[in-house]
Amino acid sequence: MFEESKSPDAREQDREEIYEHGSVTTRSDRGNIHCITIVGQIEGHNVLPSENKSTKYEHVCPQLAAIEESDEIEGLLILLNTVGGDIEAGLAIAELIAGMKTPTVSLILGGGHSIGVPLAVAAEHSFIAPSAVVTIHPVRITGVVVGSPQTFRYFERVQERIIRFVSGHSNISEDDFRRYMLATGEIATDVGTVVDGREAVESGLIDELGSLSDALEYLHRRIREKRENNT
């Protein structure tokens, strides 16, 4: 179904969906695909200043549940260009994506930094644009913290949750991902590593180099396979 064949009300609904939630559903004979964008900073329990570009987890989580339950939507495309953000909110979204039976594909454009990495690998198949990069670094927190061994151990446990999730949903080993995370000399003011698209694929972190057409082609192929299996 082409855009021109939609009623004015349907086109207006699509425009509102893009404006309000950064998402849209496209429909064609090849399959109905819902696209969501995860951009800026992942917003968690604390509301970010209005000038910050952010993705709110309380918006994304119910969207994912609705997509999974929908009889109409056959595939999910996740476009990522994020600086990271709230760890628990990011992991919550990632776990939802990883638990979906609906075919899912992620595409990193620009950057998929910090908690954006688990979000990318949570999809069934991940792509990264050749010009895109990801930043892998240890868990950090801003503001006042209690300077105690317990605080340090808490950070370690959170960090291990991320490492296990990423290695469990990609082809990179825990040791290699941890090595990227704790590298020195790569980032001027921090510990960690900036990994470009080609290296991200070679390391097993991301499945393929590709563009929008590659991600859509993968989704259409998976939709076709599911249709054939259900006939």
mmCIF file of the C-alpha atoms, coordinates in Angstrom:
data_MODEL
# 
_entry.id   MODEL 
# 
loop_
_atom_site.group_PDB 
_atom_site.id 
_atom_site.type_symbol 
_atom_site.label_atom_id 
_atom_site.label_alt_id 
_atom_site.label_comp_id 
_atom_site.label_asym_id 
_atom_site.label_entity_id 
_atom_site.label_seq_id 
_atom_site.pdbx_PDB_ins_code 
_atom_site.Cartn_x 
_atom_site.Cartn_y 
_atom_site.Cartn_z 
_atom_site.occupancy 
_atom_site.B_iso_or_equiv 
_atom_site.pdbx_formal_charge 
_atom_site.auth_seq_id 
_atom_site.auth_comp_id 
_atom_site.auth_asym_id 
_atom_site.auth_atom_id 
_atom_site.pdbx_PDB_model_num 
ATOM 1   C CA . MET A 1 1   ? 0.000  0.000   0.000  1.00 0.00 ? 1   MET A CA 1 
ATOM 2   C CA . PHE A 1 2   ? 1.620  3.205   -1.168 1.00 0.00 ? 2   PHE A CA 1 
ATOM 3   C CA . GLU A 1 3   ? 1.426  6.484   0.732  1.00 0.00 ? 3   GLU A CA 1 
ATOM 4   C CA . GLU A 1 4   ? -0.674 8.010   -2.068 1.00 0.00 ? 4   GLU A CA 1 
ATOM 5   C CA . SER A 1 5   ? -3.353 5.323   -1.616 1.00 0.00 ? 5   SER A CA 1 
ATOM 6   C CA . LYS A 1 6   ? -3.893 6.135   2.056  1.00 0.00 ? 6   LYS A CA 1 
ATOM 7   C CA . SER A 1 7   ? -6.802 8.223   3.209  1.00 0.00 ? 7   SER A CA 1 
ATOM 8   C CA . PRO A 1 8   ? -6.072 11.745  4.497  1.00 0.00 ? 8   PRO A CA 1 
ATOM 9   C CA . ASP A 1 9   ? -6.859 10.559  8.024  1.00 0.00 ? 9   ASP A CA 1 
ATOM 10  C CA . ALA A 1 10  ? -4.347 7.705   7.748  1.00 0.00 ? 10  ALA A CA 1 
ATOM 11  C CA . ARG A 1 11  ? -1.633 10.022  6.441  1.00 0.00 ? 11  ARG A CA 1 
ATOM 12  C CA . GLU A 1 12  ? -2.315 12.475  9.253  1.00 0.00 ? 12  GLU A CA 1 
ATOM 13  C CA . GLN A 1 13  ? -2.079 9.640   11.790 1.00 0.00 ? 13  GLN A CA 1 
ATOM 14  C CA . ASP A 1 14  ? 1.326  8.640   10.363 1.00 0.00 ? 14  ASP A CA 1 
ATOM 15  C CA . ARG A 1 15  ? 2.568  12.216  10.612 1.00 0.00 ? 15  ARG A CA 1 
ATOM 16  C CA . GLU A 1 16  ? 1.428  12.458  14.230 1.00 0.00 ? 16  GLU A CA 1 
ATOM 17  C CA . GLU A 1 17  ? 3.123  9.136   15.053 1.00 0.00 ? 17  GLU A CA 1 
ATOM 18  C CA . ILE A 1 18  ? 6.419  10.349  13.601 1.00 0.00 ? 18  ILE A CA 1 
ATOM 19  C CA . TYR A 1 19  ? 6.190  13.708  15.382 1.00 0.00 ? 19  TYR A CA 1 
ATOM 20  C CA . GLU A 1 20  ? 5.146  12.371  18.791 1.00 0.00 ? 20  GLU A CA 1 
ATOM 21  C CA . HIS A 1 21  ? 7.088  9.116   19.058 1.00 0.00 ? 21  HIS A CA 1 
ATOM 22  C CA . GLY A 1 22  ? 9.617  9.034   16.217 1.00 0.00 ? 22  GLY A CA 1 
ATOM 23  C CA . SER A 1 23  ? 7.951  5.955   14.793 1.00 0.00 ? 23  SER A CA 1 
ATOM 24  C CA . VAL A 1 24  ? 5.911  4.934   11.776 1.00 0.00 ? 24  VAL A CA 1 
ATOM 25  C CA . THR A 1 25  ? 4.408  1.801   10.247 1.00 0.00 ? 25  THR A CA 1 
ATOM 26  C CA . THR A 1 26  ? 4.960  1.175   6.547  1.00 0.00 ? 26  THR A CA 1 
ATOM 27  C CA . ARG A 1 27  ? 2.703  -1.228  4.676  1.00 0.00 ? 27  ARG A CA 1 
ATOM 28  C CA . SER A 1 28  ? 3.351  -3.076  1.433  1.00 0.00 ? 28  SER A CA 1 
ATOM 29  C CA . ASP A 1 29  ? 2.758  -6.465  -0.160 1.00 0.00 ? 29  ASP A CA 1 
ATOM 30  C CA . ARG A 1 30  ? 6.194  -7.504  1.074  1.00 0.00 ? 30  ARG A CA 1 
ATOM 31  C CA . GLY A 1 31  ? 5.272  -6.909  4.710  1.00 0.00 ? 31  GLY A CA 1 
ATOM 32  C CA . ASN A 1 32  ? 4.173  -4.395  7.312  1.00 0.00 ? 32  ASN A CA 1 
ATOM 33  C CA . ILE A 1 33  ? 7.173  -2.939  9.142  1.00 0.00 ? 33  ILE A CA 1 
ATOM 34  C CA . HIS A 1 34  ? 7.149  -0.672  12.159 1.00 0.00 ? 34  HIS A CA 1 
ATOM 35  C CA . CYS A 1 35  ? 10.132 1.662   12.518 1.00 0.00 ? 35  CYS A CA 1 
ATOM 36  C CA . ILE A 1 36  ? 11.152 3.249   15.813 1.00 0.00 ? 36  ILE A CA 1 
ATOM 37  C CA . THR A 1 37  ? 14.023 5.639   16.424 1.00 0.00 ? 37  THR A CA 1 
ATOM 38  C CA . ILE A 1 38  ? 16.217 5.673   19.512 1.00 0.00 ? 38  ILE A CA 1 
ATOM 39  C CA . VAL A 1 39  ? 18.072 8.972   19.425 1.00 0.00 ? 39  VAL A CA 1 
ATOM 40  C CA . GLY A 1 40  ? 19.826 11.394  21.718 1.00 0.00 ? 40  GLY A CA 1 
ATOM 41  C CA . GLN A 1 41  ? 20.004 10.331  25.339 1.00 0.00 ? 41  GLN A CA 1 
ATOM 42  C CA . ILE A 1 42  ? 18.052 7.457   26.860 1.00 0.00 ? 42  ILE A CA 1 
ATOM 43  C CA . GLU A 1 43  ? 15.915 9.042   29.543 1.00 0.00 ? 43  GLU A CA 1 
ATOM 44  C CA . GLY A 1 44  ? 15.323 7.016   32.699 1.00 0.00 ? 44  GLY A CA 1 
ATOM 45  C CA . HIS A 1 45  ? 13.629 7.878   35.955 1.00 0.00 ? 45  HIS A CA 1 
ATOM 46  C CA . ASN A 1 46  ? 14.895 11.476  35.905 1.00 0.00 ? 46  ASN A CA 1 
ATOM 47  C CA . VAL A 1 47  ? 13.484 13.946  33.391 1.00 0.00 ? 47  VAL A CA 1 
ATOM 48  C CA . LEU A 1 48  ? 16.173 15.548  31.237 1.00 0.00 ? 48  LEU A CA 1 
ATOM 49  C CA . PRO A 1 49  ? 16.226 19.290  30.469 1.00 0.00 ? 49  PRO A CA 1 
ATOM 50  C CA . SER A 1 50  ? 13.915 20.277  27.631 1.00 0.00 ? 50  SER A CA 1 
ATOM 51  C CA . GLU A 1 51  ? 16.820 21.254  25.371 1.00 0.00 ? 51  GLU A CA 1 
ATOM 52  C CA . ASN A 1 52  ? 18.150 17.663  25.418 1.00 0.00 ? 52  ASN A CA 1 
ATOM 53  C CA . LYS A 1 53  ? 17.188 15.367  22.581 1.00 0.00 ? 53  LYS A CA 1 
ATOM 54  C CA . SER A 1 54  ? 16.020 12.214  24.375 1.00 0.00 ? 54  SER A CA 1 
ATOM 55  C CA . THR A 1 55  ? 14.253 8.880   24.034 1.00 0.00 ? 55  THR A CA 1 
ATOM 56  C CA . LYS A 1 56  ? 11.859 8.153   26.883 1.00 0.00 ? 56  LYS A CA 1 
ATOM 57  C CA . TYR A 1 57  ? 11.719 4.528   27.966 1.00 0.00 ? 57  TYR A CA 1 
ATOM 58  C CA . GLU A 1 58  ? 8.129  4.880   29.147 1.00 0.00 ? 58  GLU A CA 1 
ATOM 59  C CA . HIS A 1 59  ? 7.227  5.644   25.524 1.00 0.00 ? 59  HIS A CA 1 
ATOM 60  C CA . VAL A 1 60  ? 9.304  2.906   23.908 1.00 0.00 ? 60  VAL A CA 1 
ATOM 61  C CA . CYS A 1 61  ? 8.384  0.014   26.248 1.00 0.00 ? 61  CYS A CA 1 
ATOM 62  C CA . PRO A 1 62  ? 4.624  0.049   25.573 1.00 0.00 ? 62  PRO A CA 1 
ATOM 63  C CA . GLN A 1 63  ? 5.299  0.539   21.863 1.00 0.00 ? 63  GLN A CA 1 
ATOM 64  C CA . LEU A 1 64  ? 7.340  -2.666  21.837 1.00 0.00 ? 64  LEU A CA 1 
ATOM 65  C CA . ALA A 1 65  ? 4.635  -4.558  23.700 1.00 0.00 ? 65  ALA A CA 1 
ATOM 66  C CA . ALA A 1 66  ? 2.003  -3.331  21.234 1.00 0.00 ? 66  ALA A CA 1 
ATOM 67  C CA . ILE A 1 67  ? 4.180  -4.297  18.249 1.00 0.00 ? 67  ILE A CA 1 
ATOM 68  C CA . GLU A 1 68  ? 4.707  -7.807  19.619 1.00 0.00 ? 68  GLU A CA 1 
ATOM 69  C CA . GLU A 1 69  ? 0.973  -8.282  20.150 1.00 0.00 ? 69  GLU A CA 1 
ATOM 70  C CA . SER A 1 70  ? -0.066 -6.787  16.814 1.00 0.00 ? 70  SER A CA 1 
ATOM 71  C CA . ASP A 1 71  ? -1.509 -9.129  14.169 1.00 0.00 ? 71  ASP A CA 1 
ATOM 72  C CA . GLU A 1 72  ? -0.693 -6.538  11.523 1.00 0.00 ? 72  GLU A CA 1 
ATOM 73  C CA . ILE A 1 73  ? 2.974  -5.660  12.145 1.00 0.00 ? 73  ILE A CA 1 
ATOM 74  C CA . GLU A 1 74  ? 5.358  -8.294  10.763 1.00 0.00 ? 74  GLU A CA 1 
ATOM 75  C CA . GLY A 1 75  ? 8.761  -6.737  11.426 1.00 0.00 ? 75  GLY A CA 1 
ATOM 76  C CA . LEU A 1 76  ? 10.485 -4.088  13.535 1.00 0.00 ? 76  LEU A CA 1 
ATOM 77  C CA . LEU A 1 77  ? 13.251 -1.753  12.359 1.00 0.00 ? 77  LEU A CA 1 
ATOM 78  C CA . ILE A 1 78  ? 15.179 0.078   15.088 1.00 0.00 ? 78  ILE A CA 1 
ATOM 79  C CA . LEU A 1 79  ? 17.196 3.121   13.978 1.00 0.00 ? 79  LEU A CA 1 
ATOM 80  C CA . LEU A 1 80  ? 19.869 4.082   16.502 1.00 0.00 ? 80  LEU A CA 1 
ATOM 81  C CA . ASN A 1 81  ? 21.791 7.317   16.884 1.00 0.00 ? 81  ASN A CA 1 
ATOM 82  C CA . THR A 1 82  ? 22.283 7.665   20.619 1.00 0.00 ? 82  THR A CA 1 
ATOM 83  C CA . VAL A 1 83  ? 24.898 8.986   23.029 1.00 0.00 ? 83  VAL A CA 1 
ATOM 84  C CA . GLY A 1 84  ? 23.772 6.492   25.683 1.00 0.00 ? 84  GLY A CA 1 
ATOM 85  C CA . GLY A 1 85  ? 22.058 7.452   28.891 1.00 0.00 ? 85  GLY A CA 1 
ATOM 86  C CA . ASP A 1 86  ? 20.293 5.739   31.771 1.00 0.00 ? 86  ASP A CA 1 
ATOM 87  C CA . ILE A 1 87  ? 21.663 2.193   32.108 1.00 0.00 ? 87  ILE A CA 1 
ATOM 88  C CA . GLU A 1 88  ? 18.616 0.523   33.621 1.00 0.00 ? 88  GLU A CA 1 
ATOM 89  C CA . ALA A 1 89  ? 16.231 2.177   31.169 1.00 0.00 ? 89  ALA A CA 1 
ATOM 90  C CA . GLY A 1 90  ? 18.453 1.147   28.259 1.00 0.00 ? 90  GLY A CA 1 
ATOM 91  C CA . LEU A 1 91  ? 18.717 -2.435  29.500 1.00 0.00 ? 91  LEU A CA 1 
ATOM 92  C CA . ALA A 1 92  ? 14.950 -2.570  30.024 1.00 0.00 ? 92  ALA A CA 1 
ATOM 93  C CA . ILE A 1 93  ? 14.355 -1.609  26.390 1.00 0.00 ? 93  ILE A CA 1 
ATOM 94  C CA . ALA A 1 94  ? 17.079 -4.013  25.228 1.00 0.00 ? 94  ALA A CA 1 
ATOM 95  C CA . GLU A 1 95  ? 15.560 -6.934  27.139 1.00 0.00 ? 95  GLU A CA 1 
ATOM 96  C CA . LEU A 1 96  ? 12.155 -6.251  25.603 1.00 0.00 ? 96  LEU A CA 1 
ATOM 97  C CA . ILE A 1 97  ? 13.631 -6.208  22.091 1.00 0.00 ? 97  ILE A CA 1 
ATOM 98  C CA . ALA A 1 98  ? 15.608 -9.394  22.727 1.00 0.00 ? 98  ALA A CA 1 
ATOM 99  C CA . GLY A 1 99  ? 12.457 -11.170 23.940 1.00 0.00 ? 99  GLY A CA 1 
ATOM 100 C CA . MET A 1 100 ? 10.346 -10.426 20.878 1.00 0.00 ? 100 MET A CA 1 
ATOM 101 C CA . LYS A 1 101 ? 9.249  -13.098 18.406 1.00 0.00 ? 101 LYS A CA 1 
ATOM 102 C CA . THR A 1 102 ? 8.548  -10.441 15.796 1.00 0.00 ? 102 THR A CA 1 
ATOM 103 C CA . PRO A 1 103 ? 11.587 -10.233 13.464 1.00 0.00 ? 103 PRO A CA 1 
ATOM 104 C CA . THR A 1 104 ? 13.766 -7.316  14.593 1.00 0.00 ? 104 THR A CA 1 
ATOM 105 C CA . VAL A 1 105 ? 16.658 -5.489  12.940 1.00 0.00 ? 105 VAL A CA 1 
ATOM 106 C CA . SER A 1 106 ? 18.767 -2.641  14.313 1.00 0.00 ? 106 SER A CA 1 
ATOM 107 C CA . LEU A 1 107 ? 20.741 -0.114  12.292 1.00 0.00 ? 107 LEU A CA 1 
ATOM 108 C CA . ILE A 1 108 ? 23.331 2.175   13.892 1.00 0.00 ? 108 ILE A CA 1 
ATOM 109 C CA . LEU A 1 109 ? 23.583 5.516   12.115 1.00 0.00 ? 109 LEU A CA 1 
ATOM 110 C CA . GLY A 1 110 ? 26.052 8.104   13.344 1.00 0.00 ? 110 GLY A CA 1 
ATOM 111 C CA . GLY A 1 111 ? 26.697 6.559   16.749 1.00 0.00 ? 111 GLY A CA 1 
ATOM 112 C CA . GLY A 1 112 ? 25.475 3.873   19.095 1.00 0.00 ? 112 GLY A CA 1 
ATOM 113 C CA . HIS A 1 113 ? 27.409 4.795   22.204 1.00 0.00 ? 113 HIS A CA 1 
ATOM 114 C CA . SER A 1 114 ? 27.472 3.395   25.721 1.00 0.00 ? 114 SER A CA 1 
ATOM 115 C CA . ILE A 1 115 ? 24.115 1.760   26.547 1.00 0.00 ? 115 ILE A CA 1 
ATOM 116 C CA . GLY A 1 116 ? 23.312 2.070   22.839 1.00 0.00 ? 116 GLY A CA 1 
ATOM 117 C CA . VAL A 1 117 ? 25.489 -1.020  22.279 1.00 0.00 ? 117 VAL A CA 1 
ATOM 118 C CA . PRO A 1 118 ? 23.143 -3.420  24.149 1.00 0.00 ? 118 PRO A CA 1 
ATOM 119 C CA . LEU A 1 119 ? 20.211 -1.824  22.332 1.00 0.00 ? 119 LEU A CA 1 
ATOM 120 C CA . ALA A 1 120 ? 21.840 -2.564  18.974 1.00 0.00 ? 120 ALA A CA 1 
ATOM 121 C CA . VAL A 1 121 ? 22.750 -6.181  19.682 1.00 0.00 ? 121 VAL A CA 1 
ATOM 122 C CA . ALA A 1 122 ? 19.358 -6.930  21.270 1.00 0.00 ? 122 ALA A CA 1 
ATOM 123 C CA . ALA A 1 123 ? 17.823 -7.167  17.804 1.00 0.00 ? 123 ALA A CA 1 
ATOM 124 C CA . GLU A 1 124 ? 17.715 -10.450 15.939 1.00 0.00 ? 124 GLU A CA 1 
ATOM 125 C CA . HIS A 1 125 ? 20.171 -8.994  13.419 1.00 0.00 ? 125 HIS A CA 1 
ATOM 126 C CA . SER A 1 126 ? 22.265 -5.827  13.695 1.00 0.00 ? 126 SER A CA 1 
ATOM 127 C CA . PHE A 1 127 ? 23.677 -3.505  11.054 1.00 0.00 ? 127 PHE A CA 1 
ATOM 128 C CA . ILE A 1 128 ? 26.020 -0.535  11.344 1.00 0.00 ? 128 ILE A CA 1 
ATOM 129 C CA . ALA A 1 129 ? 26.641 2.123   8.711  1.00 0.00 ? 129 ALA A CA 1 
ATOM 130 C CA . PRO A 1 130 ? 30.278 2.254   7.524  1.00 0.00 ? 130 PRO A CA 1 
ATOM 131 C CA . SER A 1 131 ? 30.624 5.818   8.838  1.00 0.00 ? 131 SER A CA 1 
ATOM 132 C CA . ALA A 1 132 ? 29.059 5.071   12.229 1.00 0.00 ? 132 ALA A CA 1 
ATOM 133 C CA . VAL A 1 133 ? 30.943 4.384   15.466 1.00 0.00 ? 133 VAL A CA 1 
ATOM 134 C CA . VAL A 1 134 ? 30.228 2.961   18.898 1.00 0.00 ? 134 VAL A CA 1 
ATOM 135 C CA . THR A 1 135 ? 31.892 3.952   22.167 1.00 0.00 ? 135 THR A CA 1 
ATOM 136 C CA . ILE A 1 136 ? 32.438 1.242   24.765 1.00 0.00 ? 136 ILE A CA 1 
ATOM 137 C CA . HIS A 1 137 ? 33.405 2.392   28.248 1.00 0.00 ? 137 HIS A CA 1 
ATOM 138 C CA . PRO A 1 138 ? 32.986 1.392   31.903 1.00 0.00 ? 138 PRO A CA 1 
ATOM 139 C CA . VAL A 1 139 ? 29.881 2.250   33.910 1.00 0.00 ? 139 VAL A CA 1 
ATOM 140 C CA . ARG A 1 140 ? 29.954 5.886   35.045 1.00 0.00 ? 140 ARG A CA 1 
ATOM 141 C CA . ILE A 1 141 ? 27.772 8.090   37.191 1.00 0.00 ? 141 ILE A CA 1 
ATOM 142 C CA . THR A 1 142 ? 27.586 11.832  37.700 1.00 0.00 ? 142 THR A CA 1 
ATOM 143 C CA . GLY A 1 143 ? 26.829 13.593  40.938 1.00 0.00 ? 143 GLY A CA 1 
ATOM 144 C CA . VAL A 1 144 ? 27.596 12.718  44.539 1.00 0.00 ? 144 VAL A CA 1 
ATOM 145 C CA . VAL A 1 145 ? 28.183 9.041   45.382 1.00 0.00 ? 145 VAL A CA 1 
ATOM 146 C CA . VAL A 1 146 ? 29.090 7.253   48.588 1.00 0.00 ? 146 VAL A CA 1 
ATOM 147 C CA . GLY A 1 147 ? 32.810 6.527   48.458 1.00 0.00 ? 147 GLY A CA 1 
ATOM 148 C CA . SER A 1 148 ? 32.755 2.971   49.799 1.00 0.00 ? 148 SER A CA 1 
ATOM 149 C CA . PRO A 1 149 ? 33.723 -0.541  48.677 1.00 0.00 ? 149 PRO A CA 1 
ATOM 150 C CA . GLN A 1 150 ? 30.019 -1.352  48.355 1.00 0.00 ? 150 GLN A CA 1 
ATOM 151 C CA . THR A 1 151 ? 29.571 1.387   45.757 1.00 0.00 ? 151 THR A CA 1 
ATOM 152 C CA . PHE A 1 152 ? 32.502 0.062   43.759 1.00 0.00 ? 152 PHE A CA 1 
ATOM 153 C CA . ARG A 1 153 ? 31.123 -3.498  43.877 1.00 0.00 ? 153 ARG A CA 1 
ATOM 154 C CA . TYR A 1 154 ? 27.715 -2.219  42.755 1.00 0.00 ? 154 TYR A CA 1 
ATOM 155 C CA . PHE A 1 155 ? 29.297 -0.580  39.703 1.00 0.00 ? 155 PHE A CA 1 
ATOM 156 C CA . GLU A 1 156 ? 31.128 -3.820  38.964 1.00 0.00 ? 156 GLU A CA 1 
ATOM 157 C CA . ARG A 1 157 ? 27.907 -5.825  39.091 1.00 0.00 ? 157 ARG A CA 1 
ATOM 158 C CA . VAL A 1 158 ? 26.119 -3.390  36.774 1.00 0.00 ? 158 VAL A CA 1 
ATOM 159 C CA . GLN A 1 159 ? 29.059 -3.547  34.400 1.00 0.00 ? 159 GLN A CA 1 
ATOM 160 C CA . GLU A 1 160 ? 28.990 -7.347  34.365 1.00 0.00 ? 160 GLU A CA 1 
ATOM 161 C CA . ARG A 1 161 ? 25.268 -7.273  33.537 1.00 0.00 ? 161 ARG A CA 1 
ATOM 162 C CA . ILE A 1 162 ? 26.064 -5.223  30.447 1.00 0.00 ? 162 ILE A CA 1 
ATOM 163 C CA . ILE A 1 163 ? 28.993 -7.437  29.445 1.00 0.00 ? 163 ILE A CA 1 
ATOM 164 C CA . ARG A 1 164 ? 26.929 -10.617 29.776 1.00 0.00 ? 164 ARG A CA 1 
ATOM 165 C CA . PHE A 1 165 ? 24.030 -9.149  27.815 1.00 0.00 ? 165 PHE A CA 1 
ATOM 166 C CA . VAL A 1 166 ? 26.211 -7.925  24.943 1.00 0.00 ? 166 VAL A CA 1 
ATOM 167 C CA . SER A 1 167 ? 28.226 -11.133 24.660 1.00 0.00 ? 167 SER A CA 1 
ATOM 168 C CA . GLY A 1 168 ? 25.040 -13.201 24.927 1.00 0.00 ? 168 GLY A CA 1 
ATOM 169 C CA . HIS A 1 169 ? 23.370 -11.389 22.030 1.00 0.00 ? 169 HIS A CA 1 
ATOM 170 C CA . SER A 1 170 ? 26.338 -10.936 19.704 1.00 0.00 ? 170 SER A CA 1 
ATOM 171 C CA . ASN A 1 171 ? 29.400 -12.840 18.546 1.00 0.00 ? 171 ASN A CA 1 
ATOM 172 C CA . ILE A 1 172 ? 31.930 -10.991 20.700 1.00 0.00 ? 172 ILE A CA 1 
ATOM 173 C CA . SER A 1 173 ? 33.376 -12.750 23.747 1.00 0.00 ? 173 SER A CA 1 
ATOM 174 C CA . GLU A 1 174 ? 33.072 -11.345 27.249 1.00 0.00 ? 174 GLU A CA 1 
ATOM 175 C CA . ASP A 1 175 ? 36.863 -10.959 27.445 1.00 0.00 ? 175 ASP A CA 1 
ATOM 176 C CA . ASP A 1 176 ? 37.093 -9.021  24.177 1.00 0.00 ? 176 ASP A CA 1 
ATOM 177 C CA . PHE A 1 177 ? 34.218 -6.721  25.106 1.00 0.00 ? 177 PHE A CA 1 
ATOM 178 C CA . ARG A 1 178 ? 35.713 -6.135  28.558 1.00 0.00 ? 178 ARG A CA 1 
ATOM 179 C CA . ARG A 1 179 ? 39.045 -5.326  26.913 1.00 0.00 ? 179 ARG A CA 1 
ATOM 180 C CA . TYR A 1 180 ? 37.384 -2.671  24.772 1.00 0.00 ? 180 TYR A CA 1 
ATOM 181 C CA . MET A 1 181 ? 35.639 -1.309  27.853 1.00 0.00 ? 181 MET A CA 1 
ATOM 182 C CA . LEU A 1 182 ? 38.781 -0.981  29.969 1.00 0.00 ? 182 LEU A CA 1 
ATOM 183 C CA . ALA A 1 183 ? 41.279 0.111   27.317 1.00 0.00 ? 183 ALA A CA 1 
ATOM 184 C CA . THR A 1 184 ? 43.477 3.112   28.048 1.00 0.00 ? 184 THR A CA 1 
ATOM 185 C CA . GLY A 1 185 ? 45.009 5.457   25.504 1.00 0.00 ? 185 GLY A CA 1 
ATOM 186 C CA . GLU A 1 186 ? 42.011 5.325   23.158 1.00 0.00 ? 186 GLU A CA 1 
ATOM 187 C CA . ILE A 1 187 ? 39.915 8.184   24.571 1.00 0.00 ? 187 ILE A CA 1 
ATOM 188 C CA . ALA A 1 188 ? 41.515 11.447  25.648 1.00 0.00 ? 188 ALA A CA 1 
ATOM 189 C CA . THR A 1 189 ? 39.567 12.000  28.867 1.00 0.00 ? 189 THR A CA 1 
ATOM 190 C CA . ASP A 1 190 ? 38.221 8.545   29.672 1.00 0.00 ? 190 ASP A CA 1 
ATOM 191 C CA . VAL A 1 191 ? 38.784 4.806   29.729 1.00 0.00 ? 191 VAL A CA 1 
ATOM 192 C CA . GLY A 1 192 ? 37.243 2.858   26.858 1.00 0.00 ? 192 GLY A CA 1 
ATOM 193 C CA . THR A 1 193 ? 37.354 2.421   23.099 1.00 0.00 ? 193 THR A CA 1 
ATOM 194 C CA . VAL A 1 194 ? 35.803 4.060   20.046 1.00 0.00 ? 194 VAL A CA 1 
ATOM 195 C CA . VAL A 1 195 ? 35.047 1.323   17.508 1.00 0.00 ? 195 VAL A CA 1 
ATOM 196 C CA . ASP A 1 196 ? 34.197 2.149   13.913 1.00 0.00 ? 196 ASP A CA 1 
ATOM 197 C CA . GLY A 1 197 ? 31.715 0.218   11.821 1.00 0.00 ? 197 GLY A CA 1 
ATOM 198 C CA . ARG A 1 198 ? 34.158 -2.149  10.143 1.00 0.00 ? 198 ARG A CA 1 
ATOM 199 C CA . GLU A 1 199 ? 35.910 -3.074  13.380 1.00 0.00 ? 199 GLU A CA 1 
ATOM 200 C CA . ALA A 1 200 ? 32.564 -3.540  15.124 1.00 0.00 ? 200 ALA A CA 1 
ATOM 201 C CA . VAL A 1 201 ? 31.691 -6.190  12.535 1.00 0.00 ? 201 VAL A CA 1 
ATOM 202 C CA . GLU A 1 202 ? 35.136 -7.806  12.504 1.00 0.00 ? 202 GLU A CA 1 
ATOM 203 C CA . SER A 1 203 ? 35.086 -8.129  16.297 1.00 0.00 ? 203 SER A CA 1 
ATOM 204 C CA . GLY A 1 204 ? 31.699 -9.877  16.212 1.00 0.00 ? 204 GLY A CA 1 
ATOM 205 C CA . LEU A 1 205 ? 29.958 -7.080  18.086 1.00 0.00 ? 205 LEU A CA 1 
ATOM 206 C CA . ILE A 1 206 ? 27.683 -6.140  15.154 1.00 0.00 ? 206 ILE A CA 1 
ATOM 207 C CA . ASP A 1 207 ? 26.502 -8.602  12.520 1.00 0.00 ? 207 ASP A CA 1 
ATOM 208 C CA . GLU A 1 208 ? 26.930 -6.623  9.293  1.00 0.00 ? 208 GLU A CA 1 
ATOM 209 C CA . LEU A 1 209 ? 27.970 -3.391  7.680  1.00 0.00 ? 209 LEU A CA 1 
ATOM 210 C CA . GLY A 1 210 ? 24.992 -1.979  5.858  1.00 0.00 ? 210 GLY A CA 1 
ATOM 211 C CA . SER A 1 211 ? 22.521 0.754   5.101  1.00 0.00 ? 211 SER A CA 1 
ATOM 212 C CA . LEU A 1 212 ? 18.775 1.236   5.316  1.00 0.00 ? 212 LEU A CA 1 
ATOM 213 C CA . SER A 1 213 ? 18.109 -0.866  2.224  1.00 0.00 ? 213 SER A CA 1 
ATOM 214 C CA . ASP A 1 214 ? 20.153 -3.758  3.674  1.00 0.00 ? 214 ASP A CA 1 
ATOM 215 C CA . ALA A 1 215 ? 18.236 -3.665  6.953  1.00 0.00 ? 215 ALA A CA 1 
ATOM 216 C CA . LEU A 1 216 ? 14.882 -3.575  5.163  1.00 0.00 ? 216 LEU A CA 1 
ATOM 217 C CA . GLU A 1 217 ? 15.894 -6.374  2.816  1.00 0.00 ? 217 GLU A CA 1 
ATOM 218 C CA . TYR A 1 218 ? 16.769 -8.574  5.797  1.00 0.00 ? 218 TYR A CA 1 
ATOM 219 C CA . LEU A 1 219 ? 13.393 -7.843  7.406  1.00 0.00 ? 219 LEU A CA 1 
ATOM 220 C CA . HIS A 1 220 ? 11.501 -8.569  4.207  1.00 0.00 ? 220 HIS A CA 1 
ATOM 221 C CA . ARG A 1 221 ? 13.337 -11.894 3.868  1.00 0.00 ? 221 ARG A CA 1 
ATOM 222 C CA . ARG A 1 222 ? 12.477 -12.867 7.452  1.00 0.00 ? 222 ARG A CA 1 
ATOM 223 C CA . ILE A 1 223 ? 8.839  -11.847 6.924  1.00 0.00 ? 223 ILE A CA 1 
ATOM 224 C CA . ARG A 1 224 ? 8.691  -13.986 3.773  1.00 0.00 ? 224 ARG A CA 1 
ATOM 225 C CA . GLU A 1 225 ? 10.150 -16.971 5.684  1.00 0.00 ? 225 GLU A CA 1 
ATOM 226 C CA . LYS A 1 226 ? 7.592  -16.599 8.475  1.00 0.00 ? 226 LYS A CA 1 
ATOM 227 C CA . ARG A 1 227 ? 4.740  -16.377 5.992  1.00 0.00 ? 227 ARG A CA 1 
ATOM 228 C CA . GLU A 1 228 ? 5.932  -19.547 4.242  1.00 0.00 ? 228 GLU A CA 1 
ATOM 229 C CA . ASN A 1 229 ? 6.230  -21.406 7.546  1.00 0.00 ? 229 ASN A CA 1 
ATOM 230 C CA . ASN A 1 230 ? 2.679  -20.416 8.498  1.00 0.00 ? 230 ASN A CA 1 
ATOM 231 C CA . THR A 1 231 ? 1.112  -21.667 5.255  1.00 0.00 ? 231 THR A CA 1 
# 
